Coordinates of C-alpha atoms in Angstrom, one line a residue:
Chain V
M131 CA -1.4 98.1 -36.4
N132 CA -3.5 100.3 -38.6
I133 CA -6.6 98.5 -39.7
L134 CA -9.1 99.5 -42.4
V135 CA -12.5 97.9 -42.1
C136 CA -14.7 98.2 -45.2
I137 CA -18.4 97.9 -44.4
S138 CA -21.6 98.2 -46.4
Q139 CA -25.2 99.0 -45.8
V140 CA -27.7 96.4 -46.9
P141 CA -31.5 95.8 -46.8
D142 CA -32.6 93.9 -43.6
T143 CA -32.6 90.1 -44.2
T144 CA -36.4 90.0 -43.8
T145 CA -37.0 92.6 -46.5
K146 CA -39.7 91.7 -49.0
V147 CA -38.1 92.4 -52.3
Q148 CA -40.0 94.3 -55.0
V149 CA -38.5 95.6 -58.3
A150 CA -38.3 99.4 -58.6
S151 CA -39.8 101.3 -61.5
D152 CA -36.3 101.5 -63.2
G153 CA -36.6 97.7 -63.7
I154 CA -33.0 97.0 -62.6
S155 CA -33.0 97.6 -58.8
I156 CA -35.1 97.0 -55.7
D157 CA -37.8 99.4 -54.6
K158 CA -36.4 101.0 -51.4
T159 CA -39.8 102.2 -50.2
G160 CA -40.2 101.0 -46.6
V161 CA -37.0 99.0 -46.6
K162 CA -35.1 98.9 -43.4
F163 CA -31.3 99.2 -44.0
I164 CA -28.8 97.6 -41.7
L165 CA -25.0 97.0 -41.3
N166 CA -24.2 94.0 -43.4
P167 CA -24.1 91.1 -40.9
Y168 CA -20.7 89.8 -42.0
D169 CA -19.2 93.3 -41.5
E170 CA -19.9 92.9 -37.7
F171 CA -17.4 90.1 -37.7
A172 CA -15.0 92.3 -39.7
L173 CA -15.3 95.3 -37.3
E174 CA -15.0 93.0 -34.2
E175 CA -11.8 91.5 -35.6
G176 CA -10.4 94.9 -36.3
L177 CA -11.2 96.1 -32.8
Q178 CA -9.7 93.0 -31.1
L179 CA -6.5 93.3 -33.1
R180 CA -6.2 96.9 -32.1
E181 CA -6.8 96.0 -28.4
K182 CA -4.0 93.5 -28.7
F183 CA -1.4 95.3 -30.9
G184 CA -2.4 99.0 -30.5
G185 CA -3.0 101.3 -33.5
T186 CA -6.2 102.5 -35.1
V187 CA -9.3 101.1 -36.7
T188 CA -10.9 103.1 -39.5
A189 CA -14.3 102.2 -40.8
L190 CA -15.0 103.0 -44.4
T191 CA -18.0 102.7 -46.6
V192 CA -19.1 103.7 -50.1
G193 CA -22.6 105.0 -50.5
G194 CA -25.1 107.8 -49.9
D195 CA -25.8 109.9 -46.8
T196 CA -28.0 107.1 -45.3
C197 CA -24.8 105.0 -44.9
K198 CA -23.6 107.4 -42.1
E199 CA -25.8 105.2 -39.9
I200 CA -23.6 102.2 -40.2
L201 CA -20.5 104.3 -39.8
R202 CA -22.0 105.5 -36.5
T203 CA -22.6 101.9 -35.5
A204 CA -18.9 101.3 -36.2
L205 CA -17.9 104.3 -34.2
A206 CA -20.1 103.1 -31.3
M207 CA -18.5 99.7 -31.4
G208 CA -15.1 101.4 -31.0
A209 CA -13.8 102.5 -34.4
D210 CA -11.4 105.5 -34.2
K211 CA -12.4 107.1 -37.5
A212 CA -15.1 106.9 -40.1
I213 CA -14.9 107.7 -43.8
L214 CA -17.8 107.9 -46.3
I215 CA -17.0 107.8 -50.0
K216 CA -20.1 109.5 -51.4
D217 CA -21.3 107.5 -54.3
E218 CA -25.1 107.0 -54.5
H219 CA -24.8 104.7 -57.5
K220 CA -22.3 102.0 -56.5
N221 CA -22.3 100.8 -60.1
D222 CA -20.6 97.4 -59.7
S223 CA -18.1 95.6 -57.5
Y224 CA -15.2 96.9 -59.5
S225 CA -16.2 100.6 -59.1
V226 CA -16.6 100.2 -55.3
A227 CA -13.3 98.3 -55.0
F228 CA -11.5 100.9 -57.2
Q229 CA -12.7 103.8 -55.0
I230 CA -11.8 102.0 -51.8
S231 CA -8.3 101.1 -53.2
E232 CA -7.6 104.7 -54.1
I233 CA -8.3 105.9 -50.5
A234 CA -6.5 102.9 -49.0
K235 CA -3.4 103.8 -50.9
T236 CA -3.3 107.1 -49.0
M237 CA -3.6 105.3 -45.7
N238 CA -1.2 102.4 -46.0
P239 CA -3.1 100.1 -43.6
D240 CA -1.4 97.0 -42.3
L241 CA -4.6 95.0 -42.5
L242 CA -7.9 95.4 -44.4
V243 CA -10.8 93.5 -43.0
L244 CA -14.1 93.0 -44.8
G245 CA -17.2 90.7 -44.4
R246 CA -17.0 87.7 -46.6
Q247 CA -20.0 88.9 -48.7
S248 CA -22.6 91.7 -48.5
I249 CA -26.0 90.1 -48.4
D250 CA -27.5 92.2 -51.2
Y251 CA -25.5 91.2 -54.2
D252 CA -23.7 88.2 -52.6
S253 CA -20.7 88.5 -54.9
F254 CA -17.9 87.6 -52.5
A255 CA -15.8 89.8 -54.7
M256 CA -14.6 92.8 -52.7
A257 CA -11.7 91.4 -50.7
P258 CA -9.8 89.7 -53.6
M259 CA -10.6 92.7 -56.0
L260 CA -9.3 95.2 -53.4
A261 CA -6.3 93.1 -52.7
E262 CA -5.4 92.8 -56.4
L263 CA -5.8 96.6 -56.9
L264 CA -3.5 97.2 -54.0
G265 CA -1.0 94.4 -55.0
L266 CA -1.6 92.6 -51.7
P267 CA -2.3 89.0 -50.7
S268 CA -5.8 88.1 -49.5
I269 CA -7.6 85.3 -47.6
S270 CA -11.4 85.0 -48.0
M271 CA -13.9 83.5 -45.6
V272 CA -11.5 83.5 -42.6
S273 CA -12.9 81.6 -39.6
S274 CA -9.7 81.8 -37.5
L275 CA -6.8 84.3 -37.5
T276 CA -3.6 84.7 -35.7
I277 CA -1.0 87.4 -36.3
D278 CA 2.6 87.1 -35.0
G279 CA 4.9 89.9 -36.1
N280 CA 4.3 90.2 -39.8
L281 CA 3.2 86.6 -40.2
I282 CA -0.5 85.8 -40.6
K283 CA -1.9 82.3 -40.1
A284 CA -5.6 81.8 -41.0
E285 CA -8.1 79.1 -41.5
R286 CA -10.8 79.3 -44.0
D287 CA -13.8 77.1 -44.9
I288 CA -13.7 75.2 -48.1
E289 CA -16.0 72.4 -49.4
G290 CA -15.5 69.4 -47.1
G291 CA -13.1 71.0 -44.7
K292 CA -10.8 73.8 -43.9
E293 CA -7.6 75.3 -45.5
V294 CA -4.8 76.5 -43.3
L295 CA -3.0 79.4 -44.9
E296 CA 0.0 81.6 -44.3
S297 CA 0.6 85.1 -45.5
S298 CA 2.2 88.3 -44.3
L299 CA 1.2 91.8 -43.6
P300 CA 0.0 94.0 -45.2
C301 CA -2.9 91.7 -46.2
V302 CA -6.7 91.7 -46.9
I303 CA -9.0 89.3 -45.2
S304 CA -12.7 88.7 -45.4
A305 CA -14.5 87.5 -42.2
Q306 CA -16.7 84.5 -41.8
K307 CA -19.1 83.6 -39.0
G308 CA -17.1 81.9 -36.2
L309 CA -14.2 84.3 -36.4
N310 CA -15.4 86.1 -33.2
N311 CA -18.5 87.2 -31.4
P312 CA -19.3 90.8 -32.4
R313 CA -19.8 93.1 -29.4
Y314 CA -23.0 95.1 -28.9
P315 CA -22.3 98.9 -28.7
K316 CA -23.2 100.3 -25.3
L317 CA -25.7 103.0 -25.0
P318 CA -23.3 105.8 -23.9
D319 CA -21.0 104.9 -26.8
I320 CA -24.0 105.0 -29.2
M321 CA -24.8 108.5 -27.9
K322 CA -21.1 109.6 -28.2
A323 CA -20.9 108.3 -31.7
K324 CA -23.6 110.6 -32.8
S325 CA -21.4 113.6 -32.4
K326 CA -18.2 112.1 -33.8
P327 CA -17.1 113.4 -37.2
I328 CA -17.5 111.4 -40.4
E329 CA -15.0 112.3 -43.1
E330 CA -16.7 112.6 -46.5
I331 CA -14.8 112.1 -49.7
P332 CA -16.4 112.8 -53.1
S333 CA -16.9 109.9 -55.4
L334 CA -14.1 109.1 -57.8
S335 CA -15.5 108.6 -61.3
T336 CA -15.2 105.0 -62.7
H337 CA -16.7 103.1 -65.5
A338 CA -18.8 100.2 -64.5
R339 CA -17.5 97.0 -66.0
I340 CA -20.8 95.2 -65.8
S341 CA -24.4 96.4 -66.2
T342 CA -27.7 95.1 -64.9
M343 CA -30.1 94.8 -67.8
A344 CA -33.1 93.7 -65.8
M345 CA -34.2 92.5 -62.4
Q346 CA -37.0 90.0 -61.9
L347 CA -38.7 88.2 -59.1
P348 CA -38.1 84.5 -59.4
I349 CA -41.1 82.4 -60.4
S350 CA -41.8 79.6 -58.0
K351 CA -41.9 76.3 -59.8
R352 CA -42.5 74.2 -56.7
I353 CA -44.9 71.3 -56.9
G354 CA -46.4 72.2 -53.6
K355 CA -47.8 68.8 -52.7
I356 CA -48.4 69.0 -48.9
S357 CA -49.9 66.0 -47.2
G358 CA -50.6 64.5 -43.7
D359 CA -48.5 62.1 -41.8
S360 CA -50.3 58.8 -42.2
E361 CA -48.2 55.8 -43.3
S362 CA -49.9 55.7 -46.7
E363 CA -49.3 59.5 -47.3
I364 CA -45.6 59.0 -46.4
S365 CA -45.5 56.1 -48.9
D366 CA -47.0 58.4 -51.6
I367 CA -44.3 61.0 -50.9
V368 CA -41.6 58.4 -51.2
L369 CA -43.0 57.2 -54.4
A370 CA -43.2 60.8 -55.8
L371 CA -39.6 61.4 -54.9
H372 CA -38.7 58.2 -56.8
E373 CA -41.0 58.5 -59.8
E374 CA -42.0 62.1 -60.2
A375 CA -38.9 64.0 -59.0
K376 CA -36.6 61.1 -59.8
V377 CA -34.1 62.2 -57.1
I378 CA -33.8 58.8 -55.3
Chain S
M126 CA -17.8 84.9 -76.5
K127 CA -15.3 83.3 -78.8
H128 CA -12.7 81.6 -76.7
I129 CA -13.5 80.5 -73.2
I130 CA -10.9 79.4 -70.6
V131 CA -12.4 77.0 -68.1
F132 CA -10.6 76.6 -64.8
L133 CA -10.2 72.9 -63.9
E134 CA -9.6 71.5 -60.4
P135 CA -8.7 67.8 -59.7
K136 CA -10.7 66.0 -57.1
D137 CA -8.5 62.9 -56.9
E138 CA -6.1 60.9 -59.1
H139 CA -8.9 59.8 -61.4
S140 CA -11.3 62.7 -61.8
L141 CA -11.9 66.4 -61.6
K142 CA -14.3 68.1 -59.2
R143 CA -17.9 67.9 -60.3
T144 CA -17.9 71.7 -60.5
S145 CA -15.2 71.6 -63.2
Y146 CA -17.4 69.3 -65.3
E147 CA -20.3 71.6 -64.7
A148 CA -18.2 74.6 -65.9
I149 CA -17.2 72.6 -69.1
T150 CA -20.9 71.8 -69.8
A151 CA -22.0 75.5 -69.3
A152 CA -19.2 76.7 -71.5
R153 CA -19.8 74.2 -74.2
Q154 CA -23.5 75.2 -74.5
T155 CA -22.4 78.8 -75.5
G156 CA -20.9 77.4 -78.7
A157 CA -17.6 79.1 -78.2
Q158 CA -14.1 77.5 -78.4
I159 CA -13.0 76.1 -75.0
T160 CA -9.7 75.5 -73.5
G161 CA -9.3 73.9 -70.0
F162 CA -6.7 75.3 -67.7
A163 CA -5.3 73.6 -64.7
V164 CA -2.3 74.0 -62.3
S165 CA -2.3 70.4 -61.1
G166 CA -3.9 67.0 -61.7
T167 CA -2.9 63.6 -63.1
E168 CA -3.2 62.8 -66.8
T169 CA -6.1 60.5 -66.0
A170 CA -8.0 63.2 -64.1
L171 CA -7.4 65.8 -66.8
K172 CA -8.4 63.4 -69.6
S173 CA -11.6 62.6 -67.8
A174 CA -12.8 66.0 -69.0
A175 CA -13.2 64.5 -72.5
E176 CA -16.3 62.8 -71.3
Y177 CA -17.9 66.2 -71.1
G178 CA -16.7 67.4 -74.5
L179 CA -13.4 69.1 -73.7
Q180 CA -10.7 68.7 -76.4
N181 CA -7.9 70.8 -75.1
V182 CA -6.3 71.2 -71.7
V183 CA -3.3 73.3 -70.7
V184 CA -1.4 72.7 -67.5
A185 CA 0.6 75.5 -66.1
Q186 CA 4.1 74.4 -65.0
H187 CA 6.0 76.4 -62.4
P188 CA 7.7 75.6 -59.1
L189 CA 5.6 78.4 -57.4
L190 CA 2.5 76.4 -58.4
H191 CA 3.5 73.3 -56.4
Q192 CA 2.1 74.7 -53.2
Y193 CA -1.3 76.2 -53.8
S194 CA -1.3 80.0 -53.8
S195 CA -4.5 81.8 -54.9
T196 CA -2.4 84.8 -56.1
A197 CA 0.0 82.6 -58.1
V198 CA -2.8 80.7 -59.7
S199 CA -4.7 83.9 -60.6
E200 CA -1.5 85.3 -62.2
A201 CA -0.8 82.1 -64.2
L202 CA -4.4 81.9 -65.5
S203 CA -4.4 85.6 -66.5
Q204 CA -1.1 85.3 -68.3
F205 CA -2.4 82.2 -70.2
A206 CA -5.7 83.9 -71.1
S207 CA -3.8 86.9 -72.5
S208 CA -1.4 84.7 -74.4
V209 CA -4.2 83.0 -76.3
Q210 CA -6.4 86.2 -76.4
A211 CA -9.3 84.5 -74.7
D212 CA -12.3 86.7 -74.2
T213 CA -14.0 84.7 -71.5
I214 CA -13.0 83.0 -68.3
V215 CA -15.4 80.5 -66.6
I216 CA -14.7 79.4 -63.0
S217 CA -16.9 77.6 -60.4
A218 CA -18.0 79.9 -57.6
N219 CA -16.7 77.4 -55.1
A220 CA -14.3 78.3 -52.3
T221 CA -11.3 78.4 -54.7
G222 CA -13.2 80.3 -57.4
K223 CA -14.4 82.9 -54.9
E224 CA -10.8 83.9 -54.3
I225 CA -9.4 83.7 -57.8
A226 CA -12.2 84.9 -60.1
P227 CA -12.4 88.5 -58.7
R228 CA -8.6 88.7 -58.8
I229 CA -8.4 87.5 -62.4
S230 CA -11.0 90.1 -63.4
I231 CA -8.8 92.9 -62.1
K232 CA -5.7 91.5 -63.8
L233 CA -7.5 91.3 -67.1
Q234 CA -9.5 94.5 -66.7
A235 CA -12.5 92.4 -67.2
G236 CA -16.1 92.6 -66.1
F237 CA -16.8 90.1 -63.3
I238 CA -20.2 88.4 -63.2
P239 CA -20.3 86.2 -60.1
D240 CA -22.4 83.3 -59.0
C241 CA -24.3 82.8 -62.3
N242 CA -27.0 80.3 -62.5
E243 CA -27.7 80.7 -66.3
L244 CA -25.0 81.5 -68.9
S245 CA -25.6 82.5 -72.5
N246 CA -23.3 83.6 -75.3
D247 CA -23.3 87.3 -74.2
S248 CA -24.7 87.6 -70.7
A249 CA -25.8 85.8 -67.6
M250 CA -28.5 85.5 -65.0
R251 CA -27.6 85.5 -61.3
P252 CA -29.6 85.4 -58.0
V253 CA -29.4 88.5 -55.8
Y254 CA -30.9 89.4 -52.4
A255 CA -30.5 85.8 -51.2
G256 CA -32.5 84.5 -54.2
K257 CA -35.4 86.9 -53.6
A258 CA -34.7 88.4 -57.0
K259 CA -32.6 87.6 -60.1
V260 CA -30.7 89.9 -62.4
H261 CA -29.8 89.7 -66.1
V262 CA -26.2 91.0 -66.3
K263 CA -24.0 92.0 -69.2
S264 CA -20.3 92.9 -69.3
N265 CA -19.1 96.2 -70.8
T266 CA -15.5 95.0 -71.4
P267 CA -13.8 93.0 -74.1
I268 CA -13.0 90.3 -71.6
T269 CA -15.4 88.9 -69.0
V270 CA -15.0 86.6 -66.0
Y271 CA -18.0 84.5 -65.0
S272 CA -18.2 82.4 -61.9
L273 CA -20.9 79.7 -61.7
R274 CA -22.9 78.7 -58.7
P275 CA -22.0 75.1 -57.9
N276 CA -24.6 72.3 -58.5
V277 CA -26.8 74.4 -60.7
F278 CA -25.3 73.5 -64.1
T279 CA -25.8 69.8 -64.5
A280 CA -22.7 68.2 -66.0
K281 CA -23.8 66.5 -69.2
S282 CA -21.9 63.6 -70.8
H283 CA -20.9 64.6 -74.4
P284 CA -17.7 62.6 -75.2
S285 CA -15.2 64.4 -77.4
A286 CA -13.2 62.4 -80.0
G287 CA -10.0 63.0 -78.1
I288 CA -8.3 65.3 -75.7
T289 CA -4.8 66.8 -75.9
I290 CA -2.9 68.0 -72.9
G291 CA -0.5 70.9 -73.4
S292 CA 1.6 72.9 -71.0
F293 CA 2.2 76.6 -70.3
T294 CA 5.0 78.2 -68.4
P295 CA 3.9 81.3 -66.6
N296 CA 6.3 84.0 -65.6
L297 CA 6.1 84.0 -61.8
D298 CA 8.2 85.2 -59.0
E299 CA 7.9 85.1 -55.2
S300 CA 5.8 88.4 -55.2
H301 CA 3.0 86.4 -56.9
A302 CA 2.9 83.9 -54.1
K303 CA 2.5 85.9 -50.9
V304 CA -0.3 83.7 -49.6
K305 CA 0.1 79.9 -49.4
V306 CA -2.1 77.0 -48.3
I307 CA 0.1 75.1 -45.8
S308 CA -2.4 72.3 -45.1
V309 CA -6.0 71.1 -45.7
L310 CA -8.0 69.7 -42.8
K311 CA -10.6 67.4 -44.3
N312 CA -13.9 66.6 -42.5
E313 CA -13.2 62.9 -42.4
G314 CA -15.9 60.4 -42.4
H315 CA -18.9 62.5 -43.4
L316 CA -20.1 64.3 -46.5
D317 CA -20.1 68.1 -46.6
V318 CA -23.4 69.9 -47.3
S319 CA -21.7 71.9 -50.1
E320 CA -20.7 68.7 -52.0
A321 CA -23.8 66.5 -51.3
D322 CA -26.5 65.6 -53.9
I323 CA -29.0 65.0 -51.1
I324 CA -29.1 66.9 -47.7
V325 CA -31.1 66.0 -44.7
S326 CA -31.3 69.0 -42.4
G327 CA -32.6 69.3 -38.8
G328 CA -33.9 72.3 -36.9
R329 CA -35.2 73.2 -33.5
G330 CA -38.1 70.8 -34.0
L331 CA -35.6 68.0 -33.1
K332 CA -35.7 69.4 -29.5
G333 CA -32.2 68.4 -28.6
P334 CA -28.8 67.3 -30.0
E335 CA -29.4 63.7 -29.0
H336 CA -32.3 63.4 -31.4
F337 CA -30.1 64.2 -34.5
T338 CA -29.7 60.4 -34.7
L339 CA -33.0 60.5 -36.6
I340 CA -31.4 62.9 -39.1
E341 CA -28.2 60.9 -39.3
N342 CA -30.1 57.6 -39.9
L343 CA -32.1 59.1 -42.7
A344 CA -29.0 60.7 -44.2
G345 CA -27.3 57.3 -43.9
T346 CA -30.0 55.6 -45.9
L347 CA -29.9 58.2 -48.7
G348 CA -26.1 58.6 -48.7
A349 CA -26.8 62.2 -47.8
A350 CA -25.1 65.0 -45.9
V351 CA -26.4 66.2 -42.6
G352 CA -27.3 69.9 -42.5
A353 CA -28.6 72.2 -39.7
S354 CA -30.4 75.4 -39.2
R355 CA -28.8 78.4 -37.6
A356 CA -30.8 77.9 -34.3
V357 CA -29.3 74.5 -33.6
V358 CA -25.8 75.6 -34.6
D359 CA -26.0 78.6 -32.3
A360 CA -27.4 76.4 -29.5
G361 CA -24.2 74.2 -30.0
W362 CA -26.1 71.1 -31.0
R363 CA -24.3 70.9 -34.4
P364 CA -21.0 72.2 -35.8
H365 CA -21.0 75.4 -37.9
G366 CA -19.8 73.5 -40.9
E367 CA -23.2 72.0 -41.2
Q368 CA -25.1 75.3 -41.1
V369 CA -27.2 76.0 -44.2
G370 CA -28.4 79.5 -44.7
Q371 CA -27.4 83.1 -44.7
T372 CA -24.5 82.9 -42.2
G373 CA -23.8 79.3 -43.2
K374 CA -23.5 77.6 -46.6
T375 CA -25.6 78.1 -49.7
V376 CA -26.5 74.8 -51.2
S377 CA -28.3 73.5 -54.4
P378 CA -28.7 69.8 -53.9
S379 CA -31.0 67.6 -56.0
L380 CA -33.1 67.0 -52.9
Y381 CA -33.2 68.9 -49.6
I382 CA -35.1 67.4 -46.7
A383 CA -35.9 70.0 -44.0
C384 CA -36.9 68.3 -40.7
G385 CA -38.4 70.4 -37.9
I386 CA -37.2 73.6 -39.7
S387 CA -39.7 76.4 -39.8
G388 CA -38.1 78.1 -42.7
A389 CA -36.9 81.5 -41.5
V390 CA -35.8 83.8 -44.4
Q391 CA -32.2 83.3 -43.4
H392 CA -32.5 79.6 -43.9
L393 CA -34.4 79.9 -47.1
A394 CA -31.6 82.1 -48.4
G395 CA -29.3 79.1 -48.2
M396 CA -31.4 76.3 -49.7
S397 CA -34.2 77.7 -51.9
S398 CA -32.3 76.9 -55.1
S399 CA -32.4 73.2 -54.3
K400 CA -33.9 71.3 -57.2
F401 CA -36.5 69.5 -55.0
I402 CA -37.5 70.3 -51.4
L403 CA -39.2 68.0 -48.9
A404 CA -40.3 69.6 -45.7
I405 CA -41.5 67.9 -42.5
N406 CA -43.0 70.1 -39.8
K407 CA -45.8 69.8 -37.4
D408 CA -47.0 73.4 -38.0
K409 CA -48.9 73.5 -41.3
D410 CA -48.4 77.3 -41.5
A411 CA -44.6 77.0 -41.3
P412 CA -43.0 79.2 -44.1
I413 CA -40.9 76.2 -45.2
F414 CA -44.0 74.7 -46.8
K415 CA -44.3 77.7 -49.2
V416 CA -41.0 76.7 -50.9
A417 CA -41.5 72.9 -50.6
D418 CA -42.3 70.5 -53.5
Y419 CA -43.4 67.9 -51.0
G420 CA -44.5 68.4 -47.5
I421 CA -45.5 66.2 -44.6
V422 CA -47.4 68.0 -41.8
G423 CA -46.6 65.9 -38.8
D424 CA -44.3 65.3 -35.8
V425 CA -40.7 64.6 -37.0
F426 CA -40.3 62.0 -34.2
E427 CA -43.1 60.0 -35.7
V428 CA -42.6 60.8 -39.4
L429 CA -38.8 60.3 -39.7
P430 CA -38.7 56.6 -38.6
V431 CA -41.5 55.7 -41.0
L432 CA -40.0 57.7 -43.9
N433 CA -36.6 56.0 -43.2
Q434 CA -38.2 52.6 -43.3
K435 CA -40.1 53.3 -46.5
L436 CA -37.0 54.6 -48.2
K437 CA -34.9 51.6 -47.1
A438 CA -37.6 49.3 -48.6
L439 CA -37.5 51.3 -51.8
L440 CA -33.7 51.3 -52.0
G441 CA -33.5 47.6 -51.0
K442 CA -31.5 48.4 -47.9

């Protein structure tokens, strides 16, 4: 089974966000970048399927040179091959999906695995977009997956429960927490990954279909009434929920 | 925006999902023409949309739509949008919308603006970086697909004079239905955090799974869903379906009550768009108080029973 795992580099969760001087993106000064947390589940699933069925796992990302770091993490976890599509701009989800789809067409993978969302723009768009561009079925937010021959059976979280779905290979899935427990790369593998080749592919020009006009920090509109735990103070809070917030 | 197609999902025999009414309200406020589009639903459920100002609904009819397939639904909606030359598609960013909206955008060569929390006639606002920033986004294409964050757009009653239900027959074959839902496992007996109007969440401050009865009792009084922080889910005290936060669910209830939750960034990412937040924590410096509307600095074991009793008295329970 040939598996393509698409990953992305994102600011660490604890990053304090500041708007850059261009007014439409975040100031990257001092920001620590990490492998998107959901992509760890995607990589782990790819590796476990390879261990079961044989084949190869290729990790691919779209971005600048700094993204080589997450490709090295993927190689250290056990990916066979790493590809960087060099595009510093990553205009919108469509332009990223389009570039990945063009490379994927040359590889004919049996399965494409992604994280359910990247934690920067939180769009949840990549798996269905990529699948549509490739003419493939897709299942988003997969929390359980079994593959038998060409048949895929998956569970995914929906509001108030789970859906059980069937599809067939080739297919695109996006991984949710609970799918597996991602492995930690071992130190010797981390060292070895440093000298493994990363294939670089120049950016394919695309037109962004959406544009960010402005980025702002949200203004907190919280009431901020913090009190003690005496019975009368608790009564006041209950009254405020009823009369001021009108939520009960 | 001249003609908006709003995707409608039935909840039961009598009504649509609240997210569908929210989408109608958001679409109506742009001033454009609106057509509802559904692939299933009883006449009563579809006609309930009139209460929110919808005048036209079209139901796609095809054997391949009898068993839910995200690919077949996307194809049917795209064909309908093209047939009426709609320039805008509005879909809730719920679990269904997250699968079909990006697909439809590719089919229609449309810009896709996901997870919007404000919608205007020519653009939208959406949260990014887990709500730590927001962006104003415009589409560069003749057609645009917007998905709307659930529970943000309040469905407003605005009864229309009448509603007509039409039908549309899409041109589908088996290649459009390569993925199918074969069953749905409902969480019976309890409300899900992603659907609840009030959520009572517990964290490590509860000290053990057995103490979640305090959370459940309070949730019972309020008709609320039980939520949990990542720490208690990872510790196995609560199921993953209850987890609120970055690796769990993003929620926007009217009221979020955080009990014994310190407010790690990952947790705030999932609940900071709640309309009102009440935090109870014994550490007055806990980050959760920075996002709270109301806070009680105190021990959850002492505060929760008193709070529950006061709420019961207020609600006459």
